[in-house]
Amino acid sequence: MFLFASALALVLHAQVAAPTGSIRGSVLDSTRSPIPGATISATNVDTSLRRTTMSDGAGEFVFPALPIGFYTLAVEATGFAPTRTTPFVISPGQTTI
């Protein structure tokens, strides 16, 4: 009975890793100066999964381990018009810049 319970526990804890990719980028103004503190949202076009982050002091941001698929980015920062990208694909193991 003990072996059965241990084996069952192992099966319940096993997980299959879904393929993922990443987005990395910078938020810059028209003079190519960084915009720190901008809010960036990555939205999966097919599933509506949305992740949000903020740009750092150098205007850089990263979305690690996103499920593969088509995404759009929306960027908002105080004093700037909101911006949205056209859909682009994230492939397994790829970092999109």
mmCIF file of C-alpha atoms in Angstrom, residues 8 16 22 25 31 41 60 90-91 97:
data_model
loop_
_atom_site.group_PDB
_atom_site.id
_atom_site.type_symbol
_atom_site.label_atom_id
_atom_site.label_comp_id
_atom_site.label_asym_id
_atom_site.label_seq_id
_atom_site.Cartn_x
_atom_site.Cartn_y
_atom_site.Cartn_z
ATOM 1 C CA LEU A 8 0.512 8.003 -7.052
ATOM 2 C CA VAL A 16 4.560 18.568 -18.671
ATOM 3 C CA SER A 22 10.189 35.455 -24.400
ATOM 4 C CA GLY A 25 12.719 45.208 -25.597
ATOM 5 C CA THR A 31 15.018 61.039 -29.671
ATOM 6 C CA SER A 41 1.229 44.698 -21.679
ATOM 7 C CA GLU A 60 14.148 47.972 -20.851
ATOM 8 C CA ILE A 90 6.540 33.930 -30.307
ATOM 9 C CA SER A 91 8.121 30.559 -31.147
ATOM 10 C CA ILE A 97 13.178 41.650 -29.584
#
